[in-house]
C-alpha atoms as an extended CHARMM CRD file, in Angstrom:
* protein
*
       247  EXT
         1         1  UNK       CA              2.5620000000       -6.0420000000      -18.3630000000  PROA      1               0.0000000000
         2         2  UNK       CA              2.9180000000       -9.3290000000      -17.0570000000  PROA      2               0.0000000000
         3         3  UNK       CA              0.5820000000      -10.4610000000      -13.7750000000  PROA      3               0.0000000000
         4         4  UNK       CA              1.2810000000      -12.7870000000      -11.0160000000  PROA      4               0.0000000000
         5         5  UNK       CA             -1.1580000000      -13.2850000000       -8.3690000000  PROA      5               0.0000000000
         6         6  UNK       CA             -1.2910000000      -15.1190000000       -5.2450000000  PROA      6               0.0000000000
         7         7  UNK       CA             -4.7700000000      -15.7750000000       -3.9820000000  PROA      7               0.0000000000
         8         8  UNK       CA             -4.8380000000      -16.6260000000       -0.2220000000  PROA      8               0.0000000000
         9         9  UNK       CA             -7.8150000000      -18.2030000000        1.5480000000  PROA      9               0.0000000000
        10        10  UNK       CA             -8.0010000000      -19.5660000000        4.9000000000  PROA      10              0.0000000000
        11        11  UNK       CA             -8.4910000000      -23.3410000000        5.6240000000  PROA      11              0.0000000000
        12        12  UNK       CA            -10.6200000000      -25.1210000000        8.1500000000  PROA      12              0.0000000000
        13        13  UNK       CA             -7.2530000000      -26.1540000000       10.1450000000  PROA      13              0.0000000000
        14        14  UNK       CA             -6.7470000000      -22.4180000000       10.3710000000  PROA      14              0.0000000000
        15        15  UNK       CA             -3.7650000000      -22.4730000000        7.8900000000  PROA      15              0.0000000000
        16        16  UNK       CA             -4.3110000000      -20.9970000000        3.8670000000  PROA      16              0.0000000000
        17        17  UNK       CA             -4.8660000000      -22.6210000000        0.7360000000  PROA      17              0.0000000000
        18        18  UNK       CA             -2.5920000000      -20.5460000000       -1.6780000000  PROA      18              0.0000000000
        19        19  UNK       CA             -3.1750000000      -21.0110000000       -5.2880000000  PROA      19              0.0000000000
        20        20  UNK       CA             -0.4260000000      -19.0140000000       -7.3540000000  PROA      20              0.0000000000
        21        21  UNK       CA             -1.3500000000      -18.2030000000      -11.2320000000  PROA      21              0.0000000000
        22        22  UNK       CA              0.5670000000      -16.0430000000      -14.2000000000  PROA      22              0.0000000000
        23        23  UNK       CA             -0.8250000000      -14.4150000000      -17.4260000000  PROA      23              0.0000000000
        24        24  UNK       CA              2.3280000000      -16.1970000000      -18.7150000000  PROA      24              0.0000000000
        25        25  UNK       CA              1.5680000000      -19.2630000000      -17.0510000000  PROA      25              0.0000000000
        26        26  UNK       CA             -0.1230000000      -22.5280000000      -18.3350000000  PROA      26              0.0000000000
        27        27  UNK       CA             -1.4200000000      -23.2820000000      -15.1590000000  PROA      27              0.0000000000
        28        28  UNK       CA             -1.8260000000      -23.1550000000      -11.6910000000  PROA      28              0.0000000000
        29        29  UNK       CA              0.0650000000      -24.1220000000       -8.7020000000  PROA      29              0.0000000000
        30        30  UNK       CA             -1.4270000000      -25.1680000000       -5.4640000000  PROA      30              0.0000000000
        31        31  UNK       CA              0.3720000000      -25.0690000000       -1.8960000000  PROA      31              0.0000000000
        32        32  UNK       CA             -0.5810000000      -24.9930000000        1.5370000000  PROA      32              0.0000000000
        33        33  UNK       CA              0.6040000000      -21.7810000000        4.0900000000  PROA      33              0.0000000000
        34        34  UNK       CA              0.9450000000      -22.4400000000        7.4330000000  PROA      34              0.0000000000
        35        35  UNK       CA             -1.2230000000      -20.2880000000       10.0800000000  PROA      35              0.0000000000
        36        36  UNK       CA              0.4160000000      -16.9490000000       10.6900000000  PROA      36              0.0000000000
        37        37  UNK       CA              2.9420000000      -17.2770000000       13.4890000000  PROA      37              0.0000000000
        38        38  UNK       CA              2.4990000000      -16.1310000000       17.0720000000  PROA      38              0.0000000000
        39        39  UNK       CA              5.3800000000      -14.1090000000       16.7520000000  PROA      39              0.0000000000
        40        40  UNK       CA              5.3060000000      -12.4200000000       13.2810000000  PROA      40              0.0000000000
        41        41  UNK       CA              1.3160000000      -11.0910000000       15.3560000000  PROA      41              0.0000000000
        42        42  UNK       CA              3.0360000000       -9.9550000000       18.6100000000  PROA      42              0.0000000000
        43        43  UNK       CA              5.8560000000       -8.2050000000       16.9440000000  PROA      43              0.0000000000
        44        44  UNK       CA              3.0070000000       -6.1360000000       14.1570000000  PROA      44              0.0000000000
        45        45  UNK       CA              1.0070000000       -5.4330000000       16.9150000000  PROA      45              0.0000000000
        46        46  UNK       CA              4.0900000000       -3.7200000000       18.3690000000  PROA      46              0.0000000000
        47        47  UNK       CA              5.1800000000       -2.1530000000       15.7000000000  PROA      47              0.0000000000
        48        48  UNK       CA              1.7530000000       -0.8860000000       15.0130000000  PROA      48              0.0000000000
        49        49  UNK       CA              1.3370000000        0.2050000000       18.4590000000  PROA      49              0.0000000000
        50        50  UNK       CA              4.5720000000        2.2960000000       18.5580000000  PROA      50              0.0000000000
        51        51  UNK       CA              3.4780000000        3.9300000000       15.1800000000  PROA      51              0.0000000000
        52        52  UNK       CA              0.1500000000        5.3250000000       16.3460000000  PROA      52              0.0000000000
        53        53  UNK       CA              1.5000000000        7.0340000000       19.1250000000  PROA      53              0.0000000000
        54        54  UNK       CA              3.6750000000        9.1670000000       16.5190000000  PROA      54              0.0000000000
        55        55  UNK       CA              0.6620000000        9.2920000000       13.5760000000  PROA      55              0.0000000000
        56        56  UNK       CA             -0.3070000000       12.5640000000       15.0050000000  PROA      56              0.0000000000
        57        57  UNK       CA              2.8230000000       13.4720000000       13.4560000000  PROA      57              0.0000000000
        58        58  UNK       CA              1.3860000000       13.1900000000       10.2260000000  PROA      58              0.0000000000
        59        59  UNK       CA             -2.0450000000       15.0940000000       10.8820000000  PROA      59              0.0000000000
        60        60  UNK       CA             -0.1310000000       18.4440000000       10.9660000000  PROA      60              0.0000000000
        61        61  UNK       CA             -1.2550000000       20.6960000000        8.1690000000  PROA      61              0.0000000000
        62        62  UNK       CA              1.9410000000       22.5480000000        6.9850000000  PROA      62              0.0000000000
        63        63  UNK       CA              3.8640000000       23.7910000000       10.3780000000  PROA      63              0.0000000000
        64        64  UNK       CA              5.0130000000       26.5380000000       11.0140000000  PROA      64              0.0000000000
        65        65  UNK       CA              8.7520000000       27.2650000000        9.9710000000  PROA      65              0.0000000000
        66        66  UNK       CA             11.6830000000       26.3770000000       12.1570000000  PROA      66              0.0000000000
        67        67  UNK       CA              9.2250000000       24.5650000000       14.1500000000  PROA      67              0.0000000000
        68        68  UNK       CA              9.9270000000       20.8650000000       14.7150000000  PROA      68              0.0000000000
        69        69  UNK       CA              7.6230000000       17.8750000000       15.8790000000  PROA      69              0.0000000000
        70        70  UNK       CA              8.8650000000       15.3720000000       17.8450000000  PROA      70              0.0000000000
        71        71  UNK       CA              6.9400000000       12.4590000000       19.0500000000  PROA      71              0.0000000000
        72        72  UNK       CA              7.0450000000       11.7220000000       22.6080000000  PROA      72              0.0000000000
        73        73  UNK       CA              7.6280000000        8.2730000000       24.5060000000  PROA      73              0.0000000000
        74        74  UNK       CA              9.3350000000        6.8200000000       21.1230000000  PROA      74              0.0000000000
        75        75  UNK       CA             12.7310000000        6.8020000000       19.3930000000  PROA      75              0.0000000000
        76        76  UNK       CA             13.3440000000        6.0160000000       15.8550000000  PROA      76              0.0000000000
        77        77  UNK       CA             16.0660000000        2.9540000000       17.9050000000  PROA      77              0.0000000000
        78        78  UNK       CA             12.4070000000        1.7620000000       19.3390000000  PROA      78              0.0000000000
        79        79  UNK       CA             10.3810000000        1.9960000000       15.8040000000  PROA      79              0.0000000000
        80        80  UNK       CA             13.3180000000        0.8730000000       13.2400000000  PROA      80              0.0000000000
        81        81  UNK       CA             13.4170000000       -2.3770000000       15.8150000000  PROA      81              0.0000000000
        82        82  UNK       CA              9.9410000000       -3.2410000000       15.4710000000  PROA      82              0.0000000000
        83        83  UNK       CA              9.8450000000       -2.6410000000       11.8790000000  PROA      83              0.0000000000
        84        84  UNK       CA             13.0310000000       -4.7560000000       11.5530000000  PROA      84              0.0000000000
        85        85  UNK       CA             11.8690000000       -7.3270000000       13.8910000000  PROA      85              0.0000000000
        86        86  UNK       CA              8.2420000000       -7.7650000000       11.3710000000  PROA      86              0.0000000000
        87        87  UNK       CA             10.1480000000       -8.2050000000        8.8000000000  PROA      87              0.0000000000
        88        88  UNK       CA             12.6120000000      -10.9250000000       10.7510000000  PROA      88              0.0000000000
        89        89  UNK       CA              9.7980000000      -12.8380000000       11.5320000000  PROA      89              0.0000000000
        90        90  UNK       CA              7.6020000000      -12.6210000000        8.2060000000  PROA      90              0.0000000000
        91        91  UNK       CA             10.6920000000      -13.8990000000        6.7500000000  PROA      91              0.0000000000
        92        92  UNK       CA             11.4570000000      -16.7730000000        9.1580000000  PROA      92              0.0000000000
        93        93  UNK       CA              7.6140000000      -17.3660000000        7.9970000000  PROA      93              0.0000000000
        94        94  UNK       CA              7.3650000000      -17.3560000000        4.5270000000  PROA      94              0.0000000000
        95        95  UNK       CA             10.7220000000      -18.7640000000        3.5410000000  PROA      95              0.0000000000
        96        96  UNK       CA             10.1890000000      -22.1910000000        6.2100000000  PROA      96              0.0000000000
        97        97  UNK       CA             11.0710000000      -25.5560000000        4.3940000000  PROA      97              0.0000000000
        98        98  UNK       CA              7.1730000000      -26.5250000000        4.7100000000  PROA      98              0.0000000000
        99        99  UNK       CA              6.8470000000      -29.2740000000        1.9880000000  PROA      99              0.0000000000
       100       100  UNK       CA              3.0360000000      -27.8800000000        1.0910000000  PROA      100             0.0000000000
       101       101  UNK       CA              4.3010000000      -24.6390000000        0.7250000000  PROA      101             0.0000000000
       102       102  UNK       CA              7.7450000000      -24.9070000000       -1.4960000000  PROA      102             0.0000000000
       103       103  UNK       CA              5.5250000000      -25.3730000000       -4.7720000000  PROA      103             0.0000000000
       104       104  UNK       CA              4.9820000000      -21.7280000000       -4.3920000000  PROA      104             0.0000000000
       105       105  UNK       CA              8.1470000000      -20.4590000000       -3.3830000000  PROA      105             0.0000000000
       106       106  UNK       CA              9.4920000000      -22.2700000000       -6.4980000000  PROA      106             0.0000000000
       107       107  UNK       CA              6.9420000000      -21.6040000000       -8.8060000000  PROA      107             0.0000000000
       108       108  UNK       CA              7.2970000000      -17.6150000000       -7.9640000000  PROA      108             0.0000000000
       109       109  UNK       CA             10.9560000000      -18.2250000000       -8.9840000000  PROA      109             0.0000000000
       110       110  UNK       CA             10.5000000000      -19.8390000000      -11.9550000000  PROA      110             0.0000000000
       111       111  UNK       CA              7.5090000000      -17.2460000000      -13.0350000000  PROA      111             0.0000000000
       112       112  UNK       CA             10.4630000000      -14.6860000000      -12.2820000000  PROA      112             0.0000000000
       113       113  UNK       CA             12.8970000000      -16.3280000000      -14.3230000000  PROA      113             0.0000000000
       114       114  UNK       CA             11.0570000000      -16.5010000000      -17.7070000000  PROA      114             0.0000000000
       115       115  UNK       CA              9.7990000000      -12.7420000000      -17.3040000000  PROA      115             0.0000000000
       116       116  UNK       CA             12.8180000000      -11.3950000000      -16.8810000000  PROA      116             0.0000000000
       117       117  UNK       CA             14.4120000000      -13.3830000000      -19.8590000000  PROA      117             0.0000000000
       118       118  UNK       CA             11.1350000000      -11.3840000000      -21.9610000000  PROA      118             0.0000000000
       119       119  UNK       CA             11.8100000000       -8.3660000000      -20.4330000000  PROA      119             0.0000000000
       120       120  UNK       CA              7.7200000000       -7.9680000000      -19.4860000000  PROA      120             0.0000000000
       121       121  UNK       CA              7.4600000000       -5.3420000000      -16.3870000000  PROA      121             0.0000000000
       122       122  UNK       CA              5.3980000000       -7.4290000000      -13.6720000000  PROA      122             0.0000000000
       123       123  UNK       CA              2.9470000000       -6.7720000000      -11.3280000000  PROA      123             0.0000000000
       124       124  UNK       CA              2.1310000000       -8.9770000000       -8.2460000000  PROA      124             0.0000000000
       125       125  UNK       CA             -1.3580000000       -9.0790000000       -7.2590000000  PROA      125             0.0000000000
       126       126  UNK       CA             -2.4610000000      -10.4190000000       -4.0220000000  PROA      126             0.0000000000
       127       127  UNK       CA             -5.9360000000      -11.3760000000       -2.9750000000  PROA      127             0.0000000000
       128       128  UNK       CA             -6.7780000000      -12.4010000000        0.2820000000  PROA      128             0.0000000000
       129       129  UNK       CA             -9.7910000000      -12.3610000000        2.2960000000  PROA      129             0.0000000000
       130       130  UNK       CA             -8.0030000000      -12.6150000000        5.6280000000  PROA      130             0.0000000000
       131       131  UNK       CA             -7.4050000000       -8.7950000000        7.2730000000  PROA      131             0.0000000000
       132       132  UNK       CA             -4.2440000000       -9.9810000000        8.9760000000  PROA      132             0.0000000000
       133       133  UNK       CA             -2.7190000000      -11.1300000000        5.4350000000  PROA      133             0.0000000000
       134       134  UNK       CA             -3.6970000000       -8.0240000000        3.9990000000  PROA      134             0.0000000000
       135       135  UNK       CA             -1.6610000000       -5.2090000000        6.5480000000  PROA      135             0.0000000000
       136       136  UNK       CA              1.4060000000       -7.3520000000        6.2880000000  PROA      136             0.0000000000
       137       137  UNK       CA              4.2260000000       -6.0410000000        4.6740000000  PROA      137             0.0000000000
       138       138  UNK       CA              4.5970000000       -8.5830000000        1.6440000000  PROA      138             0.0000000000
       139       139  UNK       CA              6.8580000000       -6.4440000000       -0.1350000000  PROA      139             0.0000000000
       140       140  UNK       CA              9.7100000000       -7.1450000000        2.7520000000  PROA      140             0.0000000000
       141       141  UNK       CA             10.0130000000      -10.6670000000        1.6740000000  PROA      141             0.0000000000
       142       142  UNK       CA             12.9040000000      -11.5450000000        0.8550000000  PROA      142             0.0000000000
       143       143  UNK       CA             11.9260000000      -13.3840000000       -2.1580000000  PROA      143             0.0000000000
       144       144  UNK       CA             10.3070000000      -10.4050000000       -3.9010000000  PROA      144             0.0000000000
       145       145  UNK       CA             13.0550000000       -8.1810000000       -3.2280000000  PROA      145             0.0000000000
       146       146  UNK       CA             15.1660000000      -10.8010000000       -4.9430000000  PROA      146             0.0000000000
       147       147  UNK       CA             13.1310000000      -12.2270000000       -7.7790000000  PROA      147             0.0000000000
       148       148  UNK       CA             10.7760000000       -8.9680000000       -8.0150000000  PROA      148             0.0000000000
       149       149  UNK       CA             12.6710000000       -5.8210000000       -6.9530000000  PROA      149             0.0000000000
       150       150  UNK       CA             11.2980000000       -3.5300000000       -9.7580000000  PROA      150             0.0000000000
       151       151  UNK       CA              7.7610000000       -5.5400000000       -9.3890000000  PROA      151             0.0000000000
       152       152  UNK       CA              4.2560000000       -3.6810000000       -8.4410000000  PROA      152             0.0000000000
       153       153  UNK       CA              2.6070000000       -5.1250000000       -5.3650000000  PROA      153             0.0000000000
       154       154  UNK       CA             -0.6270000000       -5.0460000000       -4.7590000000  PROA      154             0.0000000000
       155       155  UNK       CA             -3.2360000000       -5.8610000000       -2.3780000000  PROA      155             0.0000000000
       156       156  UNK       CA             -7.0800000000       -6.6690000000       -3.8900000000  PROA      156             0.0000000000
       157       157  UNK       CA             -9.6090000000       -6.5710000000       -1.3740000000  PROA      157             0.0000000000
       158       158  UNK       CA            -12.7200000000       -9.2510000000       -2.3030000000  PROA      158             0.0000000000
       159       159  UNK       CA            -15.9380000000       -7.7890000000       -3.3480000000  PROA      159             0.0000000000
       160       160  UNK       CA            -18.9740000000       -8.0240000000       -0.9480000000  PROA      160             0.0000000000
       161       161  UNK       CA            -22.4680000000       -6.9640000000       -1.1510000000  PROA      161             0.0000000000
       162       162  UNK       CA            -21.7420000000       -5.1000000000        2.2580000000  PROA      162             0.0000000000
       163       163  UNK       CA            -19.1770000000       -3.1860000000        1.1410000000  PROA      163             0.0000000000
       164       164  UNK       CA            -19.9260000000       -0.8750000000       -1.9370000000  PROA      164             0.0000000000
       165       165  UNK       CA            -16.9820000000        1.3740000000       -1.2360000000  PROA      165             0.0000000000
       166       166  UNK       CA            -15.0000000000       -1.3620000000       -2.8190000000  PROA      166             0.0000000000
       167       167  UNK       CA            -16.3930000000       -0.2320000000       -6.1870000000  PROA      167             0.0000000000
       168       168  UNK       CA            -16.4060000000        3.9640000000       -5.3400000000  PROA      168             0.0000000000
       169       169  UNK       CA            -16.0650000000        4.8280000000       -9.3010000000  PROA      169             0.0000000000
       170       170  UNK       CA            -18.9520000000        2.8340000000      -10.5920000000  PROA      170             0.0000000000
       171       171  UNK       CA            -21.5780000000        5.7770000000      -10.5550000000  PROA      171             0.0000000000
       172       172  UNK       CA            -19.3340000000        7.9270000000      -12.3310000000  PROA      172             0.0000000000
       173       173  UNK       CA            -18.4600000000        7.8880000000      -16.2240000000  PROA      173             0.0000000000
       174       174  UNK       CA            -16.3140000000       11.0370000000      -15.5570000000  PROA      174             0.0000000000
       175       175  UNK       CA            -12.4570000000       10.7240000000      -14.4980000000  PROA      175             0.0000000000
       176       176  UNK       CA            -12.6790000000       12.2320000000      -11.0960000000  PROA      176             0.0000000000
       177       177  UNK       CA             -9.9060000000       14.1150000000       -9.7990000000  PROA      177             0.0000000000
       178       178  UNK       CA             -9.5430000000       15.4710000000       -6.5100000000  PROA      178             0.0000000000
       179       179  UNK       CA             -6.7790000000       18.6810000000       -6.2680000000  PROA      179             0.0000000000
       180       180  UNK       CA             -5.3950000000       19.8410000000       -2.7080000000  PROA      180             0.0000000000
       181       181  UNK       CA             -3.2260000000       23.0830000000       -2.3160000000  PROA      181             0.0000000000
       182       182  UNK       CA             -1.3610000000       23.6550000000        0.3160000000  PROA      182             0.0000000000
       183       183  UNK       CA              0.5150000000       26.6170000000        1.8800000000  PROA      183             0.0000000000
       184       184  UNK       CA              1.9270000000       28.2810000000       -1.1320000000  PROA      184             0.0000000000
       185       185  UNK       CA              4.0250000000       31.1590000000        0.5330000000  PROA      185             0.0000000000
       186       186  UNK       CA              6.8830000000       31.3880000000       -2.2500000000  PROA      186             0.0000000000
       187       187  UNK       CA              6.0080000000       28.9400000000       -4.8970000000  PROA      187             0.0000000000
       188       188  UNK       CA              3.9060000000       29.1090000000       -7.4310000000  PROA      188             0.0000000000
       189       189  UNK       CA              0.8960000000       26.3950000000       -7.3730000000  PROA      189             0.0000000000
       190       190  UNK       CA             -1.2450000000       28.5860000000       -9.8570000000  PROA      190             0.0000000000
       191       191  UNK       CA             -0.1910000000       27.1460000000      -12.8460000000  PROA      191             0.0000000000
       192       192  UNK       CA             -0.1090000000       23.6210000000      -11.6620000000  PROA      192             0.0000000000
       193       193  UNK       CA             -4.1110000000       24.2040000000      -10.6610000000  PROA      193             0.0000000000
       194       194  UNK       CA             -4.4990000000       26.3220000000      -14.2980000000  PROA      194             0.0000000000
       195       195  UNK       CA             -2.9910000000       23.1810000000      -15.6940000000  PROA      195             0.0000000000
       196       196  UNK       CA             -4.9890000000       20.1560000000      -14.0010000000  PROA      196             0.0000000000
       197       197  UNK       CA             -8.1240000000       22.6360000000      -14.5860000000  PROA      197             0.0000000000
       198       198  UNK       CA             -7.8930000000       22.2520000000      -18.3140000000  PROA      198             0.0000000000
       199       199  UNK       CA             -8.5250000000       18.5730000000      -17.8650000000  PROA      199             0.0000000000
       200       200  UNK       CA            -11.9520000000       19.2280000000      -17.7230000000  PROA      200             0.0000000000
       201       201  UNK       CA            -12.1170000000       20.5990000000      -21.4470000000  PROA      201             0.0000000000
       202       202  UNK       CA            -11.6020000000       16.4510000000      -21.7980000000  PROA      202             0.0000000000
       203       203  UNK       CA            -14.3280000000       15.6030000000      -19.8620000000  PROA      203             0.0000000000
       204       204  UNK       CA            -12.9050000000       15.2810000000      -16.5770000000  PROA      204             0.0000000000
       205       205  UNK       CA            -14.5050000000       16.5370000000      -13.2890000000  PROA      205             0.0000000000
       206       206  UNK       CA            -11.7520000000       18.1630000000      -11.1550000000  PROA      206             0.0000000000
       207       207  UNK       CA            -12.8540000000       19.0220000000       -7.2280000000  PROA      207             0.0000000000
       208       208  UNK       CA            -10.5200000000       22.0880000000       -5.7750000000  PROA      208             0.0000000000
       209       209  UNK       CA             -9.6800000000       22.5640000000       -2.2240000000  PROA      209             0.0000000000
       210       210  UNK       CA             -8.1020000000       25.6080000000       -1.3200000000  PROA      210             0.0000000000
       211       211  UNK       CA             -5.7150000000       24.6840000000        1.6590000000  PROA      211             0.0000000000
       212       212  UNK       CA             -8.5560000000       22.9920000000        3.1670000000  PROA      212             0.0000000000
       213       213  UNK       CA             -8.4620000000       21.5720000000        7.0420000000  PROA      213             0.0000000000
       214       214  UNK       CA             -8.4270000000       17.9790000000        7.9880000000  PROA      214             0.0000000000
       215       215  UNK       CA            -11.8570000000       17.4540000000        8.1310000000  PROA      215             0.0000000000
       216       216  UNK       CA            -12.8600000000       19.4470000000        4.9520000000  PROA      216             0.0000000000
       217       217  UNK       CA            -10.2800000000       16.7440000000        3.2100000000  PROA      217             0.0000000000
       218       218  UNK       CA            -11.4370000000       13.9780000000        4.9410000000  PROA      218             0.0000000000
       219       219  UNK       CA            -14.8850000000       14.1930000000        3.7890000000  PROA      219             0.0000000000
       220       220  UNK       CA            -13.6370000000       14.6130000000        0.4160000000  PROA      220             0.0000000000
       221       221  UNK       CA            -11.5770000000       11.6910000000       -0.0610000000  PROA      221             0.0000000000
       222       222  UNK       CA            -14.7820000000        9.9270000000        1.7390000000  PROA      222             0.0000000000
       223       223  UNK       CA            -16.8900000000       11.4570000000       -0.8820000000  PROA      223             0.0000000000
       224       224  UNK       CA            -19.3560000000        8.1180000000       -2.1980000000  PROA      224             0.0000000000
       225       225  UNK       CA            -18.3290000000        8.8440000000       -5.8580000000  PROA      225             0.0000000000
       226       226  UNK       CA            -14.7390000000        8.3130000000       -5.2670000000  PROA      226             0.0000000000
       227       227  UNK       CA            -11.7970000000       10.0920000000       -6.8830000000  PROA      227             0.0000000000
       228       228  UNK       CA             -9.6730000000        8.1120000000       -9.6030000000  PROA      228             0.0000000000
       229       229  UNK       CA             -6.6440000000       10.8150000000       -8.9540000000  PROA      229             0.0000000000
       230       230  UNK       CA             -5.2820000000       12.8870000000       -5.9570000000  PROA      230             0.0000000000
       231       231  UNK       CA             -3.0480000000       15.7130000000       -6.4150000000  PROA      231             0.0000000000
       232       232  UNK       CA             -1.6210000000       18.1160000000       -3.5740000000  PROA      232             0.0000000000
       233       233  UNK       CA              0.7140000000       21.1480000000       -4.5170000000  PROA      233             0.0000000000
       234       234  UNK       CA              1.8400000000       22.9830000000       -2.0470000000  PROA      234             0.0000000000
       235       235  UNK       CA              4.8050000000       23.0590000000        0.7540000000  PROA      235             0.0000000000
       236       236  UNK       CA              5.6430000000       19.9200000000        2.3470000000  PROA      236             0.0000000000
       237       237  UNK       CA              8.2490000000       18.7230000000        4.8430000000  PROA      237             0.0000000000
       238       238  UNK       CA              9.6660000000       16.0120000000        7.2520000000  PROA      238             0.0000000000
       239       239  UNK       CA             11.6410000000       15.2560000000        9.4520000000  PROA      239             0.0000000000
       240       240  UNK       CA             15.5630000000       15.2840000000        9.2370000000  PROA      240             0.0000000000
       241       241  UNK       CA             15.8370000000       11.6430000000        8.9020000000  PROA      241             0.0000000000
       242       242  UNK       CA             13.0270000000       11.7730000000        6.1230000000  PROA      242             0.0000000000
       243       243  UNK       CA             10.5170000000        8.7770000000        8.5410000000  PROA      243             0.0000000000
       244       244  UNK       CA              7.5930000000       11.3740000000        9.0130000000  PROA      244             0.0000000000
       245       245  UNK       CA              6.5070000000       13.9020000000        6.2390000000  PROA      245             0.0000000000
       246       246  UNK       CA              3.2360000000       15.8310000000        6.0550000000  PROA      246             0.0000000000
       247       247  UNK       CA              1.7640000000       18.0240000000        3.8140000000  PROA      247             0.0000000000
């Protein structure tokens, strides 16, 4: 697997030094990204606003059937705008003519280019310190859905002393795996749990919850070790138009 990454860090003049490297590149490019945009903030914040009020959504443990949840004081009209309005503006963004910046643009292009002539699968890593780089949706650019539609994106948060949750499966030699079950009324989750248990004739440590409650699962995923995996059998659903699921 072939790696891009992008590594973003902000500049005294409150723009970001980008520096763009490839496993299958000879070197590095440099470019400059200008501050995020007044507009591309306003319109996340709205969009992030609108989407709390309908989270709660998501905290419902298996409902009951025939019962449907529906959010009040927003409309998918009100939430597909915002989204469609982040992505607008993270566009208008990240494909401007800046001069500082097109070295990147083309150099993701041509990095593109001569991995899909190899045929390597490609994974895009981006590390940024900056919190407001991080929650944006990258993957809506319109130049990775062009150049990298089958691509994996992802996000690296930077190490810090502070912050040893960044590095949750150190203490543990043991592949940790952490196994929800749901509501099983009508299907059978026995022999999915029978199957995972046998895992740990291979030296894996598998945690069981039996249709456990929000908090019981919260604590667990918070657990200090970490999990590596998280598997949930069990019913699920969502909503007609397939926005909001819960399990």
């Amino acid at each position: 697997m072939a790696t891009v990454r992008l590594k973003l860090r902000r500049t005294s003049n409150e723009g970001f030094l980008v520096i763009l490297t490839s496993t299958n590149w000879g070197f590095e490019t440099e470019g400059l990204l200008s501050p995020l945009p007044k507009e591309l903030e306003l319109s996340f914040n709205k969009w992030q606003s609108a989407y709390r009020q309908i989270e709660a959504v998501r905290s419902c443990i298996a409902p009951k059937p025939g019962v449907r949840l529906t959010p009040k004081g927003v409309t998918i009209h009100s939430e597909s705008e915002h989204i469609l309005a982040v992505k607008n503006h993270l566009n208008q963004w990240l494909n401007s003519g800046d001069k500082s910046w097109q070295p990147i643009r083309d150099g993701l292009i041509a990095i593109a280019q001569q991995l899909h002539q190899s045929g390597d699968e490609i994974r895009v890593i981006l590390d940024a310190k900056d919190i407001d780089l991080r929650r944006l949706p990258w993957q809506e650019w319109s130049l990775f859905e062009e150049h990298y539609p089958h691509a994996e994106i992802a996000l690296i948060a930077p190490k810090s002393p502070e912050n040893k949750r960044l590095d949750p499966h150190k203490s543990s030699s043991k592949i940790r795996i952490l196994v929800a079950v749901g509501r099983s009324d009508g299907i059978n989750t026995k022999d999915d749990l029978e199957i995972i248990q046998k895992l740990e004739e291979l030296g894996a440590e598998v945690v069981c919850l039996m249709q456990p409650d929000l908090k019981v699962l919260c604590e667990a995923l918070w657990d200090e070790q970490g999990y590596h995996i998280f598997v949930f059998t069990g019913h699920s659903g969502s909503r007609e138009d397939g926005q909001i699921g819960w399990i």
